[in-house]
Amino acid sequence: MPSVGLDDGVPTAARVYDVMLDGKDNYAVDQEVAAASLAVMPELKQIAIHNREMLHRVVRYVAAERGVTQFLDLGSGLPTARNTHEVAQEARSDARVVYVDIDPIVLAHGRAILANDDNTRVATADIRQPQQVLEHSETLELIDFSQPVCVMLCGILHHILDEEDPHGIVATLRGAVAPGSFFFITNFTKLGDAPESVELERVLLSQLGTGRVRTPEELARFFTGLELLTPGVVPLPLWRPDAPVTDATSIAARFMTGGLARKP
């Protein structure tokens, strides 16, 4: 369990995601939100796994095939097995990663497990204030914004409500990075009028305070001004899979959508 003193009785997206990945760094309040969400959509655990697996494929591709050595992982959640820095540094030993999350437990846990990695930092910041993220001391210590960066918004924008201007957040980040940078974005996907989509959004809003399930078309608009790479905005398992996808029509495969784009 997390360190004593950091539980304020309020669930966080980072710790709820940790529950979904069978992690240990969460509290009863986070487990309650996870349980309520799973009651609506039992496939959420598999969806979390699909999200993590796409992260691995994207990071490996950007580092190994595009030569990018800088990664800004926003709304990163708790560092878990096979996280961004491990995958990136397997492909490029000089890869540098900054994890950013609003949850102080991410900072405490991250510093403990990354203490011996000089090319990785953890910053506590609110991505709803992107300039704060860009100017954070931990960010500036490792990230050179005159060189390409992979900006990762993996499973975080659905925790940003429309009135909190998610498009403005992405635009600020897009304007700050060098040409040749990449943007990796995933988001919960609205499955037409499926009751599961509507009910999950309601549960997230009522218990976590955040939750915005978006259509693939709405997600695609976050890539405005960028060159979207093939296969485009697709269900997570269909983005350059390592093996044939056998459940492409299932809710677990379709309920989260993502893509990767390059700044020209």
CSV table of C-alpha atoms in Angstrom, one decimal:
chain,number,residue,atom,x,y,z
A,1,MET,CA,0.0,0.0,0.0
A,2,PRO,CA,1.1,3.6,-0.4
A,3,SER,CA,3.0,5.6,2.2
A,4,VAL,CA,1.0,6.7,5.2
A,5,GLY,CA,0.1,10.3,5.1
A,6,LEU,CA,-0.7,10.7,1.4
A,7,ASP,CA,-4.3,9.4,1.6
A,8,ASP,CA,-6.7,12.4,1.7
A,9,GLY,CA,-9.8,10.2,1.2
A,10,VAL,CA,-10.2,11.3,-2.4
A,11,PRO,CA,-9.8,8.8,-5.2
A,12,THR,CA,-7.4,9.6,-8.1
A,13,ALA,CA,-7.2,8.4,-11.7
A,14,ALA,CA,-3.7,7.2,-11.2
A,15,ARG,CA,-4.6,5.0,-8.3
A,16,VAL,CA,-7.8,3.7,-9.9
A,17,TYR,CA,-5.7,2.7,-13.0
A,18,ASP,CA,-3.3,1.0,-10.6
A,19,VAL,CA,-6.2,-1.1,-9.3
A,20,MET,CA,-7.1,-2.1,-12.8
A,21,LEU,CA,-3.6,-3.3,-13.4
A,22,ASP,CA,-3.6,-5.3,-10.1
A,23,GLY,CA,-1.2,-2.9,-8.5
A,24,LYS,CA,-0.6,-2.4,-4.8
A,25,ASP,CA,-0.3,1.4,-4.6
A,26,ASN,CA,-4.0,2.3,-4.0
A,27,TYR,CA,-6.4,2.9,-1.2
A,28,ALA,CA,-9.9,1.6,-0.4
A,29,VAL,CA,-11.5,4.7,-1.9
A,30,ASP,CA,-9.7,3.9,-5.2
A,31,GLN,CA,-10.8,0.3,-5.1
A,32,GLU,CA,-14.4,1.4,-4.6
A,33,VAL,CA,-14.3,3.5,-7.8
A,34,ALA,CA,-12.7,0.7,-9.7
A,35,ALA,CA,-15.3,-1.8,-8.4
A,36,ALA,CA,-18.2,0.6,-9.4
A,37,SER,CA,-16.6,1.0,-12.9
A,38,LEU,CA,-16.1,-2.7,-13.3
A,39,ALA,CA,-19.7,-3.4,-12.3
A,40,VAL,CA,-20.7,-1.3,-15.3
A,41,MET,CA,-18.0,-2.6,-17.7
A,42,PRO,CA,-16.2,-5.7,-16.5
A,43,GLU,CA,-13.9,-5.4,-19.6
A,44,LEU,CA,-12.1,-2.4,-18.0
A,45,LYS,CA,-9.3,-4.6,-16.7
A,46,GLN,CA,-8.6,-5.9,-20.3
A,47,ILE,CA,-9.0,-2.3,-21.6
A,48,ALA,CA,-6.3,-1.2,-19.2
A,49,ILE,CA,-4.0,-4.0,-20.5
A,50,HIS,CA,-4.7,-3.0,-24.1
A,51,ASN,CA,-3.8,0.6,-23.2
A,52,ARG,CA,-0.5,-0.5,-21.6
A,53,GLU,CA,0.4,-2.7,-24.5
A,54,MET,CA,-0.2,0.1,-27.1
A,55,LEU,CA,2.0,2.3,-25.0
A,56,HIS,CA,4.8,-0.3,-25.3
A,57,ARG,CA,4.4,-0.5,-29.1
A,58,VAL,CA,4.3,3.3,-29.5
A,59,VAL,CA,7.3,4.0,-27.3
A,60,ARG,CA,9.3,1.2,-29.0
A,61,TYR,CA,8.4,2.5,-32.4
A,62,VAL,CA,9.2,6.1,-31.7
A,63,ALA,CA,12.5,5.3,-30.0
A,64,ALA,CA,13.8,2.5,-32.2
A,65,GLU,CA,12.5,3.5,-35.6
A,66,ARG,CA,12.2,7.3,-35.3
A,67,GLY,CA,15.2,7.9,-33.0
A,68,VAL,CA,13.4,10.0,-30.5
A,69,THR,CA,15.2,10.0,-27.1
A,70,GLN,CA,12.9,12.3,-25.1
A,71,PHE,CA,9.5,11.3,-23.6
A,72,LEU,CA,7.1,13.5,-21.7
A,73,ASP,CA,4.5,11.1,-20.2
A,74,LEU,CA,1.6,13.2,-19.0
A,75,GLY,CA,-0.9,11.9,-16.5
A,76,SER,CA,1.4,8.9,-16.3
A,77,GLY,CA,-0.1,7.2,-13.3
A,78,LEU,CA,2.1,5.1,-11.0
A,79,PRO,CA,5.2,3.6,-12.6
A,80,THR,CA,4.5,-0.1,-13.1
A,81,ALA,CA,6.3,-3.0,-14.7
A,82,ARG,CA,7.4,-2.3,-18.3
A,83,ASN,CA,6.7,1.4,-18.1
A,84,THR,CA,7.8,4.1,-20.6
A,85,HIS,CA,11.4,4.4,-19.4
A,86,GLU,CA,12.1,0.7,-19.6
A,87,VAL,CA,10.7,0.3,-23.1
A,88,ALA,CA,12.4,3.5,-24.3
A,89,GLN,CA,15.8,2.7,-22.8
A,90,GLU,CA,15.7,-0.8,-24.2
A,91,ALA,CA,15.6,0.8,-27.7
A,92,ARG,CA,17.8,3.8,-26.9
A,93,SER,CA,20.1,3.6,-23.9
A,94,ASP,CA,20.2,7.4,-23.8
A,95,ALA,CA,16.4,7.9,-23.7
A,96,ARG,CA,15.2,10.4,-21.2
A,97,VAL,CA,11.7,10.2,-19.6
A,98,VAL,CA,9.8,12.7,-17.4
A,99,TYR,CA,6.6,11.3,-15.8
A,100,VAL,CA,4.0,13.9,-14.9
A,101,ASP,CA,1.0,13.4,-12.6
A,102,ILE,CA,-1.1,15.4,-10.2
A,103,ASP,CA,-1.1,12.6,-7.6
A,104,PRO,CA,1.7,13.1,-5.0
A,105,ILE,CA,1.8,9.3,-4.5
A,106,VAL,CA,3.2,9.1,-8.1
A,107,LEU,CA,6.0,11.3,-7.0
A,108,ALA,CA,6.8,9.4,-3.8
A,109,HIS,CA,6.6,6.0,-5.5
A,110,GLY,CA,8.4,7.1,-8.6
A,111,ARG,CA,11.3,8.6,-6.9
A,112,ALA,CA,11.8,5.4,-4.8
A,113,ILE,CA,11.9,3.0,-7.8
A,114,LEU,CA,13.7,5.4,-10.2
A,115,ALA,CA,16.3,6.6,-7.7
A,116,ASN,CA,19.2,5.1,-9.7
A,117,ASP,CA,18.1,6.2,-13.1
A,118,ASP,CA,19.6,9.5,-14.0
A,119,ASN,CA,17.6,9.8,-17.2
A,120,THR,CA,14.2,9.6,-15.6
A,121,ARG,CA,12.3,12.1,-13.5
A,122,VAL,CA,8.9,12.4,-11.8
A,123,ALA,CA,7.1,15.8,-11.6
A,124,THR,CA,4.0,16.7,-9.7
A,125,ALA,CA,1.9,19.0,-11.9
A,126,ASP,CA,-1.6,19.5,-13.3
A,127,ILE,CA,-1.7,19.0,-17.0
A,128,ARG,CA,-4.7,21.4,-17.1
A,129,GLN,CA,-1.9,24.0,-16.6
A,130,PRO,CA,0.3,22.9,-19.5
A,131,GLN,CA,2.7,25.8,-19.2
A,132,GLN,CA,3.4,24.8,-15.6
A,133,VAL,CA,4.3,21.3,-16.9
A,134,LEU,CA,6.6,22.7,-19.6
A,135,GLU,CA,8.4,25.0,-17.1
A,136,HIS,CA,8.6,22.5,-14.2
A,137,SER,CA,12.2,22.1,-13.0
A,138,GLU,CA,12.1,18.3,-13.4
A,139,THR,CA,10.9,18.7,-17.0
A,140,LEU,CA,13.6,21.3,-17.9
A,141,GLU,CA,16.3,19.2,-16.3
A,142,LEU,CA,15.9,16.4,-18.8
A,143,ILE,CA,13.8,17.7,-21.8
A,144,ASP,CA,15.4,19.9,-24.5
A,145,PHE,CA,12.4,21.4,-26.3
A,146,SER,CA,14.6,22.4,-29.3
A,147,GLN,CA,14.8,18.7,-30.1
A,148,PRO,CA,12.0,16.2,-30.9
A,149,VAL,CA,9.9,15.0,-27.9
A,150,CYS,CA,7.3,12.3,-27.7
A,151,VAL,CA,4.4,13.8,-25.8
A,152,MET,CA,2.3,11.1,-24.3
A,153,LEU,CA,-1.4,11.7,-23.3
A,154,CYS,CA,-2.2,8.1,-22.8
A,155,GLY,CA,-5.5,7.5,-21.1
A,156,ILE,CA,-5.6,11.0,-19.5
A,157,LEU,CA,-7.7,13.3,-21.8
A,158,HIS,CA,-10.9,11.4,-20.8
A,159,HIS,CA,-10.2,12.8,-17.3
A,160,ILE,CA,-10.2,16.4,-18.7
A,161,LEU,CA,-13.7,17.8,-19.1
A,162,ASP,CA,-14.6,19.9,-22.2
A,163,GLU,CA,-14.9,23.0,-20.0
A,164,GLU,CA,-11.3,22.5,-18.9
A,165,ASP,CA,-10.2,23.1,-22.6
A,166,PRO,CA,-8.5,19.9,-23.5
A,167,HIS,CA,-7.9,21.2,-27.0
A,168,GLY,CA,-6.2,24.2,-25.6
A,169,ILE,CA,-3.9,21.9,-23.5
A,170,VAL,CA,-2.9,20.0,-26.6
A,171,ALA,CA,-2.4,23.1,-28.6
A,172,THR,CA,-0.1,24.6,-26.0
A,173,LEU,CA,2.0,21.4,-25.9
A,174,ARG,CA,2.0,21.2,-29.7
A,175,GLY,CA,3.3,24.8,-29.9
A,176,ALA,CA,6.1,24.2,-27.4
A,177,VAL,CA,7.7,21.1,-29.0
A,178,ALA,CA,10.1,21.0,-32.0
A,179,PRO,CA,9.2,19.8,-35.5
A,180,GLY,CA,9.6,16.0,-35.6
A,181,SER,CA,8.0,15.6,-32.2
A,182,PHE,CA,5.3,13.0,-31.7
A,183,PHE,CA,1.9,13.0,-29.9
A,184,PHE,CA,0.5,9.8,-28.6
A,185,ILE,CA,-3.2,10.0,-27.4
A,186,THR,CA,-5.7,7.5,-26.2
A,187,ASN,CA,-9.2,8.1,-24.9
A,188,PHE,CA,-12.3,6.2,-23.8
A,189,THR,CA,-14.5,5.7,-26.8
A,190,LYS,CA,-18.3,6.3,-27.1
A,191,LEU,CA,-19.8,3.2,-28.6
A,192,GLY,CA,-22.8,4.8,-30.2
A,193,ASP,CA,-25.7,4.9,-27.7
A,194,ALA,CA,-24.4,1.8,-25.9
A,195,PRO,CA,-25.7,2.0,-22.3
A,196,GLU,CA,-22.2,1.0,-21.0
A,197,SER,CA,-20.6,4.1,-22.4
A,198,VAL,CA,-23.2,6.4,-20.9
A,199,GLU,CA,-23.2,4.7,-17.5
A,200,LEU,CA,-19.4,4.5,-17.2
A,201,GLU,CA,-19.2,8.2,-17.9
A,202,ARG,CA,-21.8,8.8,-15.2
A,203,VAL,CA,-19.9,6.6,-12.6
A,204,LEU,CA,-16.6,8.4,-13.4
A,205,LEU,CA,-18.1,11.8,-13.0
A,206,SER,CA,-20.0,11.0,-9.8
A,207,GLN,CA,-17.2,9.1,-8.0
A,208,LEU,CA,-13.9,10.4,-9.5
A,209,GLY,CA,-15.1,13.9,-10.6
A,210,THR,CA,-13.8,13.4,-14.1
A,211,GLY,CA,-14.9,11.4,-17.1
A,212,ARG,CA,-15.5,12.3,-20.8
A,213,VAL,CA,-16.1,9.4,-23.2
A,214,ARG,CA,-15.5,10.7,-26.7
A,215,THR,CA,-16.3,9.5,-30.2
A,216,PRO,CA,-13.3,8.6,-32.5
A,217,GLU,CA,-14.1,11.8,-34.5
A,218,GLU,CA,-13.8,13.9,-31.3
A,219,LEU,CA,-10.5,12.2,-30.5
A,220,ALA,CA,-9.2,12.7,-34.0
A,221,ARG,CA,-9.6,16.5,-33.6
A,222,PHE,CA,-6.9,16.4,-30.9
A,223,PHE,CA,-4.5,15.6,-33.7
A,224,THR,CA,-5.3,18.9,-35.6
A,225,GLY,CA,-2.1,20.4,-37.1
A,226,LEU,CA,-0.3,17.1,-36.9
A,227,GLU,CA,0.5,14.3,-39.4
A,228,LEU,CA,-1.5,11.2,-38.2
A,229,LEU,CA,0.5,8.0,-38.8
A,230,THR,CA,-1.1,4.9,-40.1
A,231,PRO,CA,-3.3,3.2,-39.2
A,232,GLY,CA,-4.8,6.4,-37.9
A,233,VAL,CA,-7.2,6.7,-34.9
A,234,VAL,CA,-8.2,3.1,-34.2
A,235,PRO,CA,-9.1,0.8,-31.3
A,236,LEU,CA,-6.0,0.2,-29.3
A,237,PRO,CA,-5.3,-3.5,-30.2
A,238,LEU,CA,-5.4,-2.5,-33.9
A,239,TRP,CA,-2.6,0.0,-33.7
A,240,ARG,CA,0.3,-1.9,-35.3
A,241,PRO,CA,-0.3,-5.1,-33.3
A,242,ASP,CA,2.6,-7.5,-32.6
A,243,ALA,CA,0.3,-10.5,-33.3
A,244,PRO,CA,-3.1,-11.1,-35.0
A,245,VAL,CA,-6.0,-9.5,-33.1
A,246,THR,CA,-8.7,-12.1,-32.3
A,247,ASP,CA,-11.2,-10.0,-30.4
A,248,ALA,CA,-11.4,-6.8,-32.6
A,249,THR,CA,-15.2,-6.6,-32.3
A,250,SER,CA,-15.4,-6.9,-28.5
A,251,ILE,CA,-16.1,-4.1,-26.1
A,252,ALA,CA,-12.7,-4.6,-24.5
A,253,ALA,CA,-11.1,-4.0,-27.9
A,254,ARG,CA,-13.3,-1.1,-29.0
A,255,PHE,CA,-13.9,0.9,-25.9
A,256,MET,CA,-10.6,2.8,-26.0
A,257,THR,CA,-9.2,4.4,-29.2
A,258,GLY,CA,-5.9,6.0,-29.9
A,259,GLY,CA,-3.3,7.2,-32.4
A,260,LEU,CA,0.1,8.6,-33.0
A,261,ALA,CA,0.9,11.7,-34.9
A,262,ARG,CA,4.0,13.7,-35.9
A,263,LYS,CA,4.5,17.5,-35.8
A,264,PRO,CA,5.6,18.5,-39.3
